[in-house]
PDB file of C-alpha atoms and ligand atoms in Angstrom:
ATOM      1  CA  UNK A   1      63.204 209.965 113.303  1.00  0.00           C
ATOM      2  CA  UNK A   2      65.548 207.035 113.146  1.00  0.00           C
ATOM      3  CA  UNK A   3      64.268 204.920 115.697  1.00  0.00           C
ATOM      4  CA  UNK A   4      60.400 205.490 114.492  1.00  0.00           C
ATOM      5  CA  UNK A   5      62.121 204.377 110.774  1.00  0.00           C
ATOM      6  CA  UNK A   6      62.867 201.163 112.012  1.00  0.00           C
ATOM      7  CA  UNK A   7      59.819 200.200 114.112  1.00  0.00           C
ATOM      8  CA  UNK A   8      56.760 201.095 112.373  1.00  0.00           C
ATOM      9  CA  UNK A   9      55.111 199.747 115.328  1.00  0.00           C
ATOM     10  CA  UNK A  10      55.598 202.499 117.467  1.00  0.00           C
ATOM     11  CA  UNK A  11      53.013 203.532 115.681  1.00  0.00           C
ATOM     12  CA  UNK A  12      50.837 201.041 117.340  1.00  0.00           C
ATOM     13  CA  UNK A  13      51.257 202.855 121.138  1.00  0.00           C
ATOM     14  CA  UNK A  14      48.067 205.130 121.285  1.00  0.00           C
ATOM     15  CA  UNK A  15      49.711 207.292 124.046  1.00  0.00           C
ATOM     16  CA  UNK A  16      51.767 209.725 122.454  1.00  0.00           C
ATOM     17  CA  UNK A  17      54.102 210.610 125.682  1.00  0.00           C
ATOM     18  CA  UNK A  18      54.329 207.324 126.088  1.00  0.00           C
ATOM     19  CA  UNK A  19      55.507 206.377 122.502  1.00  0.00           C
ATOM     20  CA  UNK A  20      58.502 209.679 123.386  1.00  0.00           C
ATOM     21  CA  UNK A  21      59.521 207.430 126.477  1.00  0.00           C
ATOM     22  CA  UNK A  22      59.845 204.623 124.481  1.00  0.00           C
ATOM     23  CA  UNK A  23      62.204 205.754 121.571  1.00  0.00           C
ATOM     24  CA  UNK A  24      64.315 207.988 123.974  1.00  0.00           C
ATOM     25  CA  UNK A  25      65.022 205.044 125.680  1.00  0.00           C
ATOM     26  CA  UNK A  26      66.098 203.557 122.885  1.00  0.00           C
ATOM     27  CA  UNK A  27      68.190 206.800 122.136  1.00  0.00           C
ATOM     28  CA  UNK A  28      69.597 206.638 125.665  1.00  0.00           C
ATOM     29  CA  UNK A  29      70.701 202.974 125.343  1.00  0.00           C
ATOM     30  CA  UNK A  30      72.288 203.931 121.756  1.00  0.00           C
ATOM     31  CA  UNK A  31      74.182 206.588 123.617  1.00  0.00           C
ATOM     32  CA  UNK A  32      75.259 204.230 126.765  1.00  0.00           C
ATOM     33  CA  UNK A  33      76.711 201.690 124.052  1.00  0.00           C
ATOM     34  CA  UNK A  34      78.211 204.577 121.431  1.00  0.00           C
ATOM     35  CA  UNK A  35      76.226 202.894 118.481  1.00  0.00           C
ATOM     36  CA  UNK A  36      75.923 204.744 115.841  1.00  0.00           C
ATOM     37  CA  UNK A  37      73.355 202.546 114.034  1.00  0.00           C
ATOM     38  CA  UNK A  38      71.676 199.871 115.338  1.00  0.00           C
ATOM     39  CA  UNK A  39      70.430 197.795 112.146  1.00  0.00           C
ATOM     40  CA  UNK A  40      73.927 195.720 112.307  1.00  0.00           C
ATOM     41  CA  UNK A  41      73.504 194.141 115.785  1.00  0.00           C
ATOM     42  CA  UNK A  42      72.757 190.598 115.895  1.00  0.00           C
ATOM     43  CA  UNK A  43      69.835 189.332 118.014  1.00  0.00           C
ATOM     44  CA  UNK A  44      72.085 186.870 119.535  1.00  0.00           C
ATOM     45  CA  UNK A  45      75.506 185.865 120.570  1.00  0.00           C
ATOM     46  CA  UNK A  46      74.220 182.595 120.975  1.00  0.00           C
ATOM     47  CA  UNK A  47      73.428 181.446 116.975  1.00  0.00           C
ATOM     48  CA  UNK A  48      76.434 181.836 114.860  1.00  0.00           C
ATOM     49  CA  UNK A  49      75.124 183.064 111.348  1.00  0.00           C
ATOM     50  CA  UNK A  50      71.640 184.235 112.787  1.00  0.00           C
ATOM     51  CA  UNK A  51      69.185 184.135 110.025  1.00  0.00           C
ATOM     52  CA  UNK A  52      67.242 187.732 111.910  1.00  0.00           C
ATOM     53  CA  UNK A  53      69.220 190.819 113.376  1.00  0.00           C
ATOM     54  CA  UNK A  54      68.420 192.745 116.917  1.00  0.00           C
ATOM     55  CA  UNK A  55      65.625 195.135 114.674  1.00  0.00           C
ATOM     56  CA  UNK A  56      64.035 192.039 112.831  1.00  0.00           C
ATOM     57  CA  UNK A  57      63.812 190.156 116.005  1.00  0.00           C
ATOM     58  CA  UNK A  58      62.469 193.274 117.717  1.00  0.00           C
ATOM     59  CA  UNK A  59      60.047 193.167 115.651  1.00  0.00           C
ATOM     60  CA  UNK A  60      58.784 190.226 114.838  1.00  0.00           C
ATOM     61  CA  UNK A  61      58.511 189.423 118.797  1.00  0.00           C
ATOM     62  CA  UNK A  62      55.835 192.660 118.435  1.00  0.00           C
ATOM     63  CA  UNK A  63      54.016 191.393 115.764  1.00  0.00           C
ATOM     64  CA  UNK A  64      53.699 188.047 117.367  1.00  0.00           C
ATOM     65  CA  UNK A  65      53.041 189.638 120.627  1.00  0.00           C
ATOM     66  CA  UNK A  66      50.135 191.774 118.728  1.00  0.00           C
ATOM     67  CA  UNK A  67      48.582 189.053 117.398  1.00  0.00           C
ATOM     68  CA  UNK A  68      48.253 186.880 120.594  1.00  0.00           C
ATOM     69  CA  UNK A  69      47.226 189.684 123.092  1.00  0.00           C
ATOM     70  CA  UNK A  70      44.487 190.293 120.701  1.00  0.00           C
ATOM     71  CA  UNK A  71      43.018 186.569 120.868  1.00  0.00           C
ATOM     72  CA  UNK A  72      44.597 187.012 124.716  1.00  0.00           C
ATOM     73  CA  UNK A  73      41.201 188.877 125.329  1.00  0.00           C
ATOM     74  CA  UNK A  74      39.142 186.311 124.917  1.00  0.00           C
ATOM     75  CA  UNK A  75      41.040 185.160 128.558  1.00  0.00           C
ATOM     76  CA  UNK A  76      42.664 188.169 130.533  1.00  0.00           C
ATOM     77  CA  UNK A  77      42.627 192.141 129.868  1.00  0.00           C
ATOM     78  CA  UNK A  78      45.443 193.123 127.886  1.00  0.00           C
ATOM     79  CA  UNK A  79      46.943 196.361 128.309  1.00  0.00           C
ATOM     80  CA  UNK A  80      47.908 197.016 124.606  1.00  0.00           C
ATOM     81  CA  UNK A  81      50.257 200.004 124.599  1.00  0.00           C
ATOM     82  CA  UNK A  82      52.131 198.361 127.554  1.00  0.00           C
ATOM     83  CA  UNK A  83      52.333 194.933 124.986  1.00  0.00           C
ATOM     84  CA  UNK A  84      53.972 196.892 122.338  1.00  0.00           C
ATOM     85  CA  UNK A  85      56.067 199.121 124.475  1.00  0.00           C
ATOM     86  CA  UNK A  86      57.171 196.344 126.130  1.00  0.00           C
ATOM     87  CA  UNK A  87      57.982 194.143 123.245  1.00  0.00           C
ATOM     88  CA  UNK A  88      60.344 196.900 121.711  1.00  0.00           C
ATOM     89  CA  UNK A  89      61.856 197.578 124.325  1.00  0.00           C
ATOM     90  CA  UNK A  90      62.020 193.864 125.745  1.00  0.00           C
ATOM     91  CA  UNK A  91      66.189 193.411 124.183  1.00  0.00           C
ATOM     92  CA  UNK A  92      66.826 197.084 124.217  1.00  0.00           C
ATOM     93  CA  UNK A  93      68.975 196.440 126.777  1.00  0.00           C
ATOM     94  CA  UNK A  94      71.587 194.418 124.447  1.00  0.00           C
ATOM     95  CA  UNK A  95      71.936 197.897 123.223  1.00  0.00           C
ATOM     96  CA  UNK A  96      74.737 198.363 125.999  1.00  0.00           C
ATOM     97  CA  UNK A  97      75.168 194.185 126.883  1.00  0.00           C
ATOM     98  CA  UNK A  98      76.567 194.175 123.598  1.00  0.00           C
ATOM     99  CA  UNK A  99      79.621 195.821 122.028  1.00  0.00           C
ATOM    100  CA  UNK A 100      81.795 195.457 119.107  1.00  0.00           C
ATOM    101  CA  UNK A 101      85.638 194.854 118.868  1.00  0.00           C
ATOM    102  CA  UNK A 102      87.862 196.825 116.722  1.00  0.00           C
ATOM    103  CA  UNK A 103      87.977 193.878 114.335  1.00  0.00           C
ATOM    104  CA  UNK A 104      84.147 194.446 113.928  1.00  0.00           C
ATOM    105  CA  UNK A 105      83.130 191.167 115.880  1.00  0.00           C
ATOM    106  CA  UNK A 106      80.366 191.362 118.603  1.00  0.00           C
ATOM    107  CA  UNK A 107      81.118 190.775 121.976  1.00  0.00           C
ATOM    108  CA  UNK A 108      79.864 191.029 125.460  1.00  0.00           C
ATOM    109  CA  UNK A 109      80.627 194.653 126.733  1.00  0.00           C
ATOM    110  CA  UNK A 110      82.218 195.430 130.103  1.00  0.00           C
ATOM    111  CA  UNK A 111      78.790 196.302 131.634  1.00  0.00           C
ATOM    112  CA  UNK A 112      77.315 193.278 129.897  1.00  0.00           C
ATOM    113  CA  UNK A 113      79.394 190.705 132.063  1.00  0.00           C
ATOM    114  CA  UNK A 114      77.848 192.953 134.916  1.00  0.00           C
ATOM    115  CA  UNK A 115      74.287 193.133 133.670  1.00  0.00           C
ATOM    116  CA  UNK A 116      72.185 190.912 131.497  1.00  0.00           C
ATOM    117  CA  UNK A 117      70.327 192.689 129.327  1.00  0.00           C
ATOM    118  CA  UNK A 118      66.990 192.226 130.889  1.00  0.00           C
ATOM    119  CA  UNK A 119      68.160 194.243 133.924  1.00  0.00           C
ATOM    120  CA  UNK A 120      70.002 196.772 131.749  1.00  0.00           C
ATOM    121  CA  UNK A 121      66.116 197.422 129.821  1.00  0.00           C
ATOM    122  CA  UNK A 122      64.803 197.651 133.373  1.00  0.00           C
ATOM    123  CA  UNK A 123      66.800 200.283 134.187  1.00  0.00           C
ATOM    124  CA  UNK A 124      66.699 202.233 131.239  1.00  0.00           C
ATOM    125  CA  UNK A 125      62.845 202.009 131.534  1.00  0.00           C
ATOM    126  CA  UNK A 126      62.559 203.213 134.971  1.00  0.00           C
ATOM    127  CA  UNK A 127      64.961 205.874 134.514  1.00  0.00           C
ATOM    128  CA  UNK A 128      63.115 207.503 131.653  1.00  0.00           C
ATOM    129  CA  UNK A 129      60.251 207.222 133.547  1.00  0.00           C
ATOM    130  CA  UNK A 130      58.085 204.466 131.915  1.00  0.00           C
ATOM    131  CA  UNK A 131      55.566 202.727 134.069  1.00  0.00           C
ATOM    132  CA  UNK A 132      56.730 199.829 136.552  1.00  0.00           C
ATOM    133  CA  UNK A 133      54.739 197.079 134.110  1.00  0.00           C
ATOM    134  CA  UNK A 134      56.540 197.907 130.977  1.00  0.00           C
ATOM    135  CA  UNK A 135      59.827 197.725 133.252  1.00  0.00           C
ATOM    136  CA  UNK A 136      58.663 194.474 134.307  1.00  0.00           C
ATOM    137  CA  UNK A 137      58.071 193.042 130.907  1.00  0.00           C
ATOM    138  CA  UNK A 138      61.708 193.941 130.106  1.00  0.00           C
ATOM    139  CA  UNK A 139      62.897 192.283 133.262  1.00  0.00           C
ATOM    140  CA  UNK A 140      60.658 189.292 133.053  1.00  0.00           C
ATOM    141  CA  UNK A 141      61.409 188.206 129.416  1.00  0.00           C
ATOM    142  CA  UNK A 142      63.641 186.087 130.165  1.00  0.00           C
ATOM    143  CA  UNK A 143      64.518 183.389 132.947  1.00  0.00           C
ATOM    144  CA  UNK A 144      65.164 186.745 135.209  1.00  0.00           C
ATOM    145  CA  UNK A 145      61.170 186.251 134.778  1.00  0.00           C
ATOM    146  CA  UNK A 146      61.082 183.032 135.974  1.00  0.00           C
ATOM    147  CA  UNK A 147      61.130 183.966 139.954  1.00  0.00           C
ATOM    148  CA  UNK A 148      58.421 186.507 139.375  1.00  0.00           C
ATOM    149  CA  UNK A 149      55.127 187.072 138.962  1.00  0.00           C
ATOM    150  CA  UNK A 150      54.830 187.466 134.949  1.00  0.00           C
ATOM    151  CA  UNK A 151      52.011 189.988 134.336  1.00  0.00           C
ATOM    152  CA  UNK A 152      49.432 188.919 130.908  1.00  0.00           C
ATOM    153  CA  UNK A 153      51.537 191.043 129.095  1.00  0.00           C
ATOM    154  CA  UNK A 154      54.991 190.103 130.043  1.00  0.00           C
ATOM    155  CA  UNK A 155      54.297 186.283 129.915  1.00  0.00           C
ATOM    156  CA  UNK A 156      52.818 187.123 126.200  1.00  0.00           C
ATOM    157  CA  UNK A 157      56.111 188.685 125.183  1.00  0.00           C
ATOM    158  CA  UNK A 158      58.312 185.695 126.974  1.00  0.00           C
ATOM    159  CA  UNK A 159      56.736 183.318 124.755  1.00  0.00           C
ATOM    160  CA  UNK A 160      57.250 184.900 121.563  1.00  0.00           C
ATOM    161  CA  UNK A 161      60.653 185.564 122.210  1.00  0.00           C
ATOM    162  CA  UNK A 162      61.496 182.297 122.974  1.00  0.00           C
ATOM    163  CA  UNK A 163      59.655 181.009 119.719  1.00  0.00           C
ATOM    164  CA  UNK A 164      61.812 182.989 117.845  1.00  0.00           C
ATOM    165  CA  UNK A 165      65.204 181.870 119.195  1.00  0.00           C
ATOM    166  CA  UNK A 166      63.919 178.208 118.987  1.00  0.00           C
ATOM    167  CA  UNK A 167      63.204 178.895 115.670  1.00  0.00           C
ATOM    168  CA  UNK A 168      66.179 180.813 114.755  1.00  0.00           C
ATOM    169  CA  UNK A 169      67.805 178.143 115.826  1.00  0.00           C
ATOM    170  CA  UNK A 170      66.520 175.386 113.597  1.00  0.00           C
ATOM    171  CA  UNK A 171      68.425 176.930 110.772  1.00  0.00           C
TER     172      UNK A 171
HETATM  173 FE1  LIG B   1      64.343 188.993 122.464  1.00  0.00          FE
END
């Protein structure tokens, strides 16, 4: 129940097995980086004094990413419960790129110098046995994307990422 109290927009993925997949991932990647909550975790290392943590981000990317695959249709088919599945789950891999130091700062964690968290998400997607295009979107977020062949849905969720940490960083 925690991980459904802090995205409401779980509720948004019509397929119900496919909704499980997508918060025991994010249980999976809370046990891989020993967090015991996850509402303290900044969405960046990169802004000092973020205005949005790793949940607000999270999302707000969905909401954005909502909004535009609906008007998307007008262009393209949009596979809707990959969009939201994918936006969730698009940073879940900071889960384990981050970590925290006994003085309580946030840091890069061992496996995080290894493995950017677009390829950690990846993983964790494919090994709980979500489709290959919801894998993708995680993997293709980011410039890892930028070699690749961005399907509707992941180019949708690249965008409104980035328009939040351009905007986050105006502050
Ligand atoms: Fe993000």
């Amino acid at each position: 129940m925690y991980i459904e109290s802090l995205f409401p927009e779980l509720n948004e993925i019509s397929d119900t097995a496919l909704r499980e997949k997508v918060i025991n991932v994010f249980l999976r990647a809370m046990e891989l980086g020993e967090w015991d909550n996850i509402e303290g975790i900044p969405f960046t290392l990169l802004i000092e004094d973020c205005p949005i943590n790793l949940v607000a981000h999270t999302r707000l990317t969905t909401q954005m990413a909502q909004k535009i695959g609906e008007l998307a249709e007008q262009i393209t088919k949009i596979n809707k419960d990959f969009l939201v599945a994918g936006a969730l789950l698009h940073d879940v891999g900071k889960l384990v790129e981050y970590s925290r130091s006994d003085k309580g700062n946030f840091l890069k964690s061992q496996l995080g110098d290894l493995f950017r968290h677009p390829a950690i998400g990846m993983h964790l997607c494919l090994s709980e046995g979500l489709p290959y295009e919801i894998a993708h979107i995680c993997l293709a977020h980011s410039s890892e994307g930028n070699k690749l062949k961005r399907t509707p849905e992941a180019w949708i969720v690249h965008h409104c990422d980035f328009i939040c940490f351009e905007l986050a960083k105006l502050r």
